[in-house]
Coordinates of C-alpha atoms and ligand atoms in Angstrom, one line a residue:
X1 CA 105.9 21.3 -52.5
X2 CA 104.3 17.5 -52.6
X3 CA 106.6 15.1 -53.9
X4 CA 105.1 12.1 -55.1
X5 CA 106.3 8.5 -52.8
X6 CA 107.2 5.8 -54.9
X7 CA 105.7 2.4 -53.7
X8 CA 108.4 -0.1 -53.8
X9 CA 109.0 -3.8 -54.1
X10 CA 110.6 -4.8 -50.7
X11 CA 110.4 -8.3 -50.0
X12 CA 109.3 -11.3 -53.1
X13 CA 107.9 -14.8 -52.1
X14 CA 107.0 -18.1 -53.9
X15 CA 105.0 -21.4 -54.0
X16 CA 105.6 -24.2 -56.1
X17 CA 103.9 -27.6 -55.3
X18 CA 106.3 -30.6 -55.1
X19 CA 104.4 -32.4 -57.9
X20 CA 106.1 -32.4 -61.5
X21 CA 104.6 -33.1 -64.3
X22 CA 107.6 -33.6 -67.2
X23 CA 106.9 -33.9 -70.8
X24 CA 107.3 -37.2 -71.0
X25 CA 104.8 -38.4 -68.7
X26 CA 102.7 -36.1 -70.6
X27 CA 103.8 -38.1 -73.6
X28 CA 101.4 -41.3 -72.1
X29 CA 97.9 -38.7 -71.1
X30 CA 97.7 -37.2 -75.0
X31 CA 99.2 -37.5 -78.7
X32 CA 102.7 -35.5 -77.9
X33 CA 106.6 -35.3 -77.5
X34 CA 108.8 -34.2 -75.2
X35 CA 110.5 -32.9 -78.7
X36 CA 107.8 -31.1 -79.7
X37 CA 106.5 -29.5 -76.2
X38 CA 110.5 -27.9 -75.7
X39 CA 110.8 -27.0 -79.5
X40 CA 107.6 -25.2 -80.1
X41 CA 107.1 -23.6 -75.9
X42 CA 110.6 -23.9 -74.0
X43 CA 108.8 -26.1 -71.9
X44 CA 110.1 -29.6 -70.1
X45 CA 107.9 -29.4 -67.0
X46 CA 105.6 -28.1 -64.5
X47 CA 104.2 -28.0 -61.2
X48 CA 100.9 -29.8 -60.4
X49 CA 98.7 -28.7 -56.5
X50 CA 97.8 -32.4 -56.6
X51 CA 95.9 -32.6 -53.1
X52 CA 92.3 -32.1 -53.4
X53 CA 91.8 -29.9 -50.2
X54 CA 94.1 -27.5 -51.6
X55 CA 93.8 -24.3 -53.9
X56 CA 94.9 -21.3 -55.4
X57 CA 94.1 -19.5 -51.8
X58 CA 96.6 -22.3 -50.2
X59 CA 99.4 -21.9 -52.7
X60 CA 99.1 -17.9 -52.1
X61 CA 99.3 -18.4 -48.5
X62 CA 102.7 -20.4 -48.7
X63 CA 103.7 -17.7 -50.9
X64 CA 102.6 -15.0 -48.6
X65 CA 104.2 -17.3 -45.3
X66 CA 107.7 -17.7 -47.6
X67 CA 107.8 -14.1 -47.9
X68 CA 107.2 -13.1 -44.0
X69 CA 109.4 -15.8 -43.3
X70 CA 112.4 -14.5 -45.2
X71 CA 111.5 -10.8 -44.8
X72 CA 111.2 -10.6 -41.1
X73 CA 108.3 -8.6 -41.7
X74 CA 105.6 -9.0 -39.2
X75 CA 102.2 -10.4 -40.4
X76 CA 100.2 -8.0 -38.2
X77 CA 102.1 -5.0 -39.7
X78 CA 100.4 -6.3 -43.3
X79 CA 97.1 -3.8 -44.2
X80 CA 96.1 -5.3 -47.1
X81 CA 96.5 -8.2 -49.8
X82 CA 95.6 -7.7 -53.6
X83 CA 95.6 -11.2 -55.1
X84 CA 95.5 -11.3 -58.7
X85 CA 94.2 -14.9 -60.0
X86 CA 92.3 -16.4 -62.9
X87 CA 91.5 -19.4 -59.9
X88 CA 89.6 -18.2 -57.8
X89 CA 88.7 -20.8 -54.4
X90 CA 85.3 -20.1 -55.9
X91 CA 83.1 -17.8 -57.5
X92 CA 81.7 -16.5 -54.8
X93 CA 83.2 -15.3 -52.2
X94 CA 86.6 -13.9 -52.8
X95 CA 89.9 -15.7 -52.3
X96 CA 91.7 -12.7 -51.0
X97 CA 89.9 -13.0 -47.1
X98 CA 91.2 -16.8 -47.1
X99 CA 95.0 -15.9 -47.7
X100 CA 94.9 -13.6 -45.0
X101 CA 93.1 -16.6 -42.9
X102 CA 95.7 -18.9 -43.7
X103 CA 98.7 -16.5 -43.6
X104 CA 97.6 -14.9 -40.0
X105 CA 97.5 -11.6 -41.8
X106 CA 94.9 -10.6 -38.9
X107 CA 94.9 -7.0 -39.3
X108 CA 94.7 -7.3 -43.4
X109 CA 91.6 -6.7 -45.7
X110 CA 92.0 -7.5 -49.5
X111 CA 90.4 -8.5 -52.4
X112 CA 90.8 -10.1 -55.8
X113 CA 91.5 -9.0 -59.2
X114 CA 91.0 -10.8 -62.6
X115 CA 92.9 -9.9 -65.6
X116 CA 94.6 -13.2 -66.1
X117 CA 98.0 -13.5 -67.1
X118 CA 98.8 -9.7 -66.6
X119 CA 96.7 -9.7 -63.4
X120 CA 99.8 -9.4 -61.3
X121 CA 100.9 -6.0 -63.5
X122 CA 97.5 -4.8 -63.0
X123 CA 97.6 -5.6 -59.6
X124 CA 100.9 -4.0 -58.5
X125 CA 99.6 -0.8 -60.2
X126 CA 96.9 -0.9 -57.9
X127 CA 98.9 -1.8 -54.7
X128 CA 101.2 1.1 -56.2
X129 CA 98.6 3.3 -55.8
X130 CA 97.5 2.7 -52.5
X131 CA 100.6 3.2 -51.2
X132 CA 101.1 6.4 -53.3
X133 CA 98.2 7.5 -51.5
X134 CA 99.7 7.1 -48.4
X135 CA 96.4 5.4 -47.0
X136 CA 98.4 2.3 -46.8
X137 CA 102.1 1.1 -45.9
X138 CA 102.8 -2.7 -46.4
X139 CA 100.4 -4.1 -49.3
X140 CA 101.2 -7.9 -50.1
X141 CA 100.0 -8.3 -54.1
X142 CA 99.9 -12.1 -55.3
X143 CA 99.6 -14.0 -58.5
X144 CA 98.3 -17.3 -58.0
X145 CA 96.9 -19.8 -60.0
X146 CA 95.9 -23.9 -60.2
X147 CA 95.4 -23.7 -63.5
X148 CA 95.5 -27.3 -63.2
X149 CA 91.9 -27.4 -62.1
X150 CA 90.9 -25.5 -65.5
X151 CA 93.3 -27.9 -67.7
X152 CA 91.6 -30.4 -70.1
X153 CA 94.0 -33.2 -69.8
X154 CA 92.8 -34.3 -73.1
X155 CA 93.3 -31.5 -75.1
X156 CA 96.7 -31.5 -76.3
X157 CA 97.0 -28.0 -77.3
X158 CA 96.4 -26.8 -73.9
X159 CA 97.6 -29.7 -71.4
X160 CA 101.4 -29.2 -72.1
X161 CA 100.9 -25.4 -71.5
X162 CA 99.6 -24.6 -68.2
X163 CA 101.1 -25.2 -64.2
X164 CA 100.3 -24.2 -61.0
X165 CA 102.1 -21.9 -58.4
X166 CA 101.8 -18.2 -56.9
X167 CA 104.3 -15.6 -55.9
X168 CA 104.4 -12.8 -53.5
X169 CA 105.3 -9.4 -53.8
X170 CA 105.6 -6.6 -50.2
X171 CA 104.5 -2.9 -51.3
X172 CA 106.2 0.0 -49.4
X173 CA 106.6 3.5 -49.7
X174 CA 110.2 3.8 -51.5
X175 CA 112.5 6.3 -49.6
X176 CA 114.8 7.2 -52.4
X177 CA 113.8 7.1 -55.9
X178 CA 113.5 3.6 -56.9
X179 CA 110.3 1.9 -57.1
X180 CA 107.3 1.3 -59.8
X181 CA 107.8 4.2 -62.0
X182 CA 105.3 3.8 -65.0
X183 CA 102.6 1.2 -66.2
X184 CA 101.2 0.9 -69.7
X185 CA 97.9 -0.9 -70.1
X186 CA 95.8 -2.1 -72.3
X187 CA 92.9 -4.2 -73.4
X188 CA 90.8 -5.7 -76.6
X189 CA 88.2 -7.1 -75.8
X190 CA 87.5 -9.0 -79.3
X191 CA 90.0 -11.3 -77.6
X192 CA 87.9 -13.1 -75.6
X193 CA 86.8 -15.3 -78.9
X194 CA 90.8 -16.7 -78.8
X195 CA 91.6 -17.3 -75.3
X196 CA 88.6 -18.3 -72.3
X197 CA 87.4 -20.6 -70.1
X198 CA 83.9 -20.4 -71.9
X199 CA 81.0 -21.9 -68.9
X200 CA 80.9 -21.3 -65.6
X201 CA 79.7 -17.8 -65.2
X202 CA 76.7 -15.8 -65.8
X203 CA 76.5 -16.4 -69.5
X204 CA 76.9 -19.8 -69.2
X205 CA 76.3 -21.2 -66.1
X206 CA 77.1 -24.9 -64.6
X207 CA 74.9 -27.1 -66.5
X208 CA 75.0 -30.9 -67.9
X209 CA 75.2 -29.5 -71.1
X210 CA 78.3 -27.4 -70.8
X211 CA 79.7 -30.3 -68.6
X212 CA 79.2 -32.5 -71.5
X213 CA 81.0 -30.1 -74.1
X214 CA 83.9 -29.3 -72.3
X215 CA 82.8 -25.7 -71.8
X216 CA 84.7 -25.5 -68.3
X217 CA 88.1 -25.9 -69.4
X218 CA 90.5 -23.8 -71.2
X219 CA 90.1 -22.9 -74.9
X220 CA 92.5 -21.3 -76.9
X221 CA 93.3 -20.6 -80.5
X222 CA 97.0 -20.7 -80.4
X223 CA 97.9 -19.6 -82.9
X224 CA 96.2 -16.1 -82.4
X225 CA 97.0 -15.1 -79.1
X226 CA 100.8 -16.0 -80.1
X227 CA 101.0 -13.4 -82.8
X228 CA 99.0 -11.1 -80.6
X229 CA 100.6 -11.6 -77.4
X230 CA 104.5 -10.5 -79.4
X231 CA 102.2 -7.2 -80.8
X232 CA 101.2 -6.5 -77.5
X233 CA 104.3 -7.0 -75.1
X234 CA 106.6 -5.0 -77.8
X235 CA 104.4 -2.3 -78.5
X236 CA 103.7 -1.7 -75.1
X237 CA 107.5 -2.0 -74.3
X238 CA 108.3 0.1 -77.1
X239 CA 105.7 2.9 -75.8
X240 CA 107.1 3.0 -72.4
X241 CA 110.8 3.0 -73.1
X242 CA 110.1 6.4 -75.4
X243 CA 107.4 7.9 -72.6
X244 CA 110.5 7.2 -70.0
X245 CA 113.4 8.2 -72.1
X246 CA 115.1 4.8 -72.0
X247 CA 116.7 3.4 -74.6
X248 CA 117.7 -0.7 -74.9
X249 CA 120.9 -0.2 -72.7
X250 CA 119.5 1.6 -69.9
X251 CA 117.0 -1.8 -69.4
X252 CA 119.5 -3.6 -67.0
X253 CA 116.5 -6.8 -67.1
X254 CA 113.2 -7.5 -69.0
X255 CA 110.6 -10.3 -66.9
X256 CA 108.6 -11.1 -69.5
X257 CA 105.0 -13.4 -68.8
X258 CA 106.2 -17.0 -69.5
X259 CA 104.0 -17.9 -72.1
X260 CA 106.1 -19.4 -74.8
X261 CA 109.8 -19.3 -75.2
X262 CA 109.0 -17.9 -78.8
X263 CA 107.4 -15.5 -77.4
X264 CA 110.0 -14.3 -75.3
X265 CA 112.2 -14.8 -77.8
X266 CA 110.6 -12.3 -80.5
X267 CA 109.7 -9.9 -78.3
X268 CA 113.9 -9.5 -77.2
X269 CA 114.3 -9.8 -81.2
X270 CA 112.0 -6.9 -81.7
X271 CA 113.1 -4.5 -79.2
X272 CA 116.9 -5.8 -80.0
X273 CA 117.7 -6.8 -76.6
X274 CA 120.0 -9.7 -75.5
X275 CA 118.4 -12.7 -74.3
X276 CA 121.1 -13.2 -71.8
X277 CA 119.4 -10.4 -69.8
X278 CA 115.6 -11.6 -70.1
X279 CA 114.7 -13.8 -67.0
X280 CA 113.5 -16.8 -68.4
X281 CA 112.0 -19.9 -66.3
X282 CA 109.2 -21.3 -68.4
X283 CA 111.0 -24.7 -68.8
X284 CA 110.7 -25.5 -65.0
X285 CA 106.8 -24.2 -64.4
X286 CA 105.3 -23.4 -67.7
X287 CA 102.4 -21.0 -68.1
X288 CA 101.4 -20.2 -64.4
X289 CA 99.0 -17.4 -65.7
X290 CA 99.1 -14.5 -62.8
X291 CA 101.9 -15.8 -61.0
X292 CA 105.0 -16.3 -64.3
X293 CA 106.1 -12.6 -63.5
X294 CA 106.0 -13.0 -59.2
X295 CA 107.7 -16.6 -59.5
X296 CA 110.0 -15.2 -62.5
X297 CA 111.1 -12.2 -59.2
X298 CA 111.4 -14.7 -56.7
X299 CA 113.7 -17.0 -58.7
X300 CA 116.0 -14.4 -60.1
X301 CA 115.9 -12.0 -56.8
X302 CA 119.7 -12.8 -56.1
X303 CA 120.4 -10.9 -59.4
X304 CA 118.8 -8.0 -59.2
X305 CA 120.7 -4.8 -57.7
X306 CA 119.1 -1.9 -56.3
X307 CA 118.8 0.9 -58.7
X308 CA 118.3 -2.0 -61.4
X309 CA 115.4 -1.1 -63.6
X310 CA 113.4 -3.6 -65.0
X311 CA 110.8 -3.9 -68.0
X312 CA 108.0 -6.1 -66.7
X313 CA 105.6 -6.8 -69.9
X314 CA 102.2 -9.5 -69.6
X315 CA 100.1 -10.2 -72.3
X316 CA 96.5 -12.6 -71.6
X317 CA 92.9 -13.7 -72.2
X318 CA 90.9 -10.7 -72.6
X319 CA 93.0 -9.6 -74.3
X320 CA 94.6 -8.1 -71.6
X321 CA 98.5 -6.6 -71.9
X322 CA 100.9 -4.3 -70.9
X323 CA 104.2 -3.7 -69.6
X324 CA 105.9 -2.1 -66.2
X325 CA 109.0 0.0 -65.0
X326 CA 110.4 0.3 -61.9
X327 CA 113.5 0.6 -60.2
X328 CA 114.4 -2.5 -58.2
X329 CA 114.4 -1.6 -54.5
X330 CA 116.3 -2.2 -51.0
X331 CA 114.8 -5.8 -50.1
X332 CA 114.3 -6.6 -46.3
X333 CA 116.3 -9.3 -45.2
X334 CA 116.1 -11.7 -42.3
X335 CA 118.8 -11.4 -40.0
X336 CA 119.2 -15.4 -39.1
Ligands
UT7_1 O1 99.4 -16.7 -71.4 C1 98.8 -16.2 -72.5 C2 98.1 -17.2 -73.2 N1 98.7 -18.2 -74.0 C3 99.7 -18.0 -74.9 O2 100.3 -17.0 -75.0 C4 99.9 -19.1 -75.8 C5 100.1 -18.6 -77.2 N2 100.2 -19.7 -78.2 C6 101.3 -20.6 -78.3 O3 102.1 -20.6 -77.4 C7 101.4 -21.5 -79.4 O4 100.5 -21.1 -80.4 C8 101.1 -23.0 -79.1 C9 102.3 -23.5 -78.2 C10 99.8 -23.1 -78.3 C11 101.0 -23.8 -80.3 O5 102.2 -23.7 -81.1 P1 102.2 -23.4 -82.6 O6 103.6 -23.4 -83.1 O7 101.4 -22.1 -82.8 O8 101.5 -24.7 -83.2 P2 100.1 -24.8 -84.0 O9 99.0 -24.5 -83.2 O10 100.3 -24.0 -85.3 O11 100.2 -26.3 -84.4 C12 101.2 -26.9 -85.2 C13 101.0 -28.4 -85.3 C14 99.5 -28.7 -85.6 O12 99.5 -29.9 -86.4 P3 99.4 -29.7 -88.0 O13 98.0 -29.0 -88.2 O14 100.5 -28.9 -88.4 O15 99.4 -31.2 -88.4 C15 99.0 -29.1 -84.2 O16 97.9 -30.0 -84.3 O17 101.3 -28.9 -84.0 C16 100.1 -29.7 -83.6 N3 100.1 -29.7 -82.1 C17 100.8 -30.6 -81.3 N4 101.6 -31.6 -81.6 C18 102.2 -32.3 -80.6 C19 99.4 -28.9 -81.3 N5 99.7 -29.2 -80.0 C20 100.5 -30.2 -80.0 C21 101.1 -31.0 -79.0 N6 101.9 -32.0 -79.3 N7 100.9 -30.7 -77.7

């Protein structure tokens, strides 16, 4: 009989640059309050990659590095990288082949992925994968974003939202039964009106024109991708808990994207789970896009038991959503 491997989360990394941006300082850029960023996001600051020769691929290799590091793991042992980002290096080529240049991940190939803020669920479904397959044993998958380089820092509405950073997550077969268990996925694609970063690719390419209207920055309507985002995350939560039998109490942690605290916030309303057990660390970084739900694992690892299982749900520009379940796994750990 084939029994189906479980890929597991083994080892968790992180980047954050040293650079904080706090509401208050926002407070002198554009019409705002420290007030009114906390009340209406959760937010008080976030992290800015404020060195001009470095980029999303540099903030994923410190991730990757801080992950080795801690792990033990050896980089030559690493087969492949799946880097989920809404920031890239470039357009063209890939960011992916730079990590592993910059992490020493010599006998890795990878490539990137692009479904914004729930790139990193759609990502570790496809490390999963891989690893099911058993073509692969150690697969790194990254969400990393400068979203600082896309940021209008004139635009109110979107300034106090977004940071920069990128976490790191190892892929290996599980030997017992914990591990990713189920994904739920979705997409609308009449969301790409509310949330985009409208010029710079094929349908509107660099030009002095979109230059001169903004067209390369961030454009949201707020208001609609915050309703849709609390449909989205709780529906798909909803529709996993009943495919996987599990009801509110047998959730011992949800990692929601960090969006908006409000967000959060209904979505544990809805599915009538405590708060106390939703990791939460929007007020420190913000909206990081792909890498909230990495940095969210790598800030809370300490909590997590194995055998834990844990509702992952991401909801972005697209629209892109869904949510997660796995089983938290053994972690490696460095014997200092
Ligand atoms: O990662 C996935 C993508 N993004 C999201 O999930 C974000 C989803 N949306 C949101 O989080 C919220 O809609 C926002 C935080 C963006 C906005 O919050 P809101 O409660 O929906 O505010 P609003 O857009 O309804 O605006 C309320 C008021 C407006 O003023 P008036 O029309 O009532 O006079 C805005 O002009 O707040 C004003 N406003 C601000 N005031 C101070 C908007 N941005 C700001 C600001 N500071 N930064």
């Amino acid at each position: 009989m084939i029994t189906k491997k479980n890929a597991t989360i083994t080892a968790v990394g992180g980047y954050v640059p040293d650079t904080i941006l706090t509401n208050k300082m926002l407070e002198s850029k554009v019409n705002t309050s420290d007030e009114w960023i906390t009340s209406r996001t959760g937010i008080k600051e976030r992290r800015i990659l404020n060195d001009v020769n470095l980029a999303t691929s540099d903030m994923a290799a410190f991730a990757v590095k801080n992950l080795l590091q801690e792990s033990g793991i050896d980089p030559k042992s690493i087969d492949c990288v799946i880097l989920a980002t809404s920031t890239p290096d470039h357009i063209l080529a890939p960011t992916a082949p730079l990590i592993c240049e910059k992490a020493g991940l010599i006998n890795a190939w990878g490539f990137d992925l692009n479904a914004a803020c729930s790139g990193f669920l759609y990502a570790l479904s496809v490390g999963a994968s891989f690893i099911e397959s058993n073509r692969y044993k150690r697969i790194i998958v990254i969400g990393a974003d400068q979203m600082s380089a896309i940021v209008n820092y004139e635009d109110r509405d979107t300034c106090v939202l977004f940071g920069d950073g990128a976490g790191a997550v190892l892929l290996e077969s599980s030997t017992d039964e914990n591990g990713l268990i189920d994904n739920i996925f979705k997409v609308d694609g009449k969301g790409n009106a509310f949330l985009s970063v409208p010029a710079g690719g094929s349908l509107f390419p660099a030009s002095a024109l979109t230059i001169e209207h903004k067209k390369h920055f961030i454009q949201q309507d707020g208001r609609t991708v915050f309703k849709s985002a609390i449909l989205g995350m709780t529906s798909t939560c909803i529709e996993i808990m009943e495919r996987n039998a599990l009801k509110t109490e047998d959730i011992d942690w949800i990692i929601p994207h960090q969006a908006n605290l409000r967000i959060i916030e209904a979505v544990s309303n809805n599915l009538n789970f405590p708060m106390n057990k939703v990791k939460v660390n929007i007020e420190k970084y913000g909206n990081t896009t792909a890498a909230t739900i990495p940095l969210c694992m790598w800030d809370f690892k300490k909590d997590f038991k194995e055998g834990d299982n844990l509702l992952v749900t991401a909801f972005g520009a697209g629209f892109t959503y869904g949510s997660t379940f796995l089983k938290w796994g053994k972690q490696h750990t460095q014997k200092l």
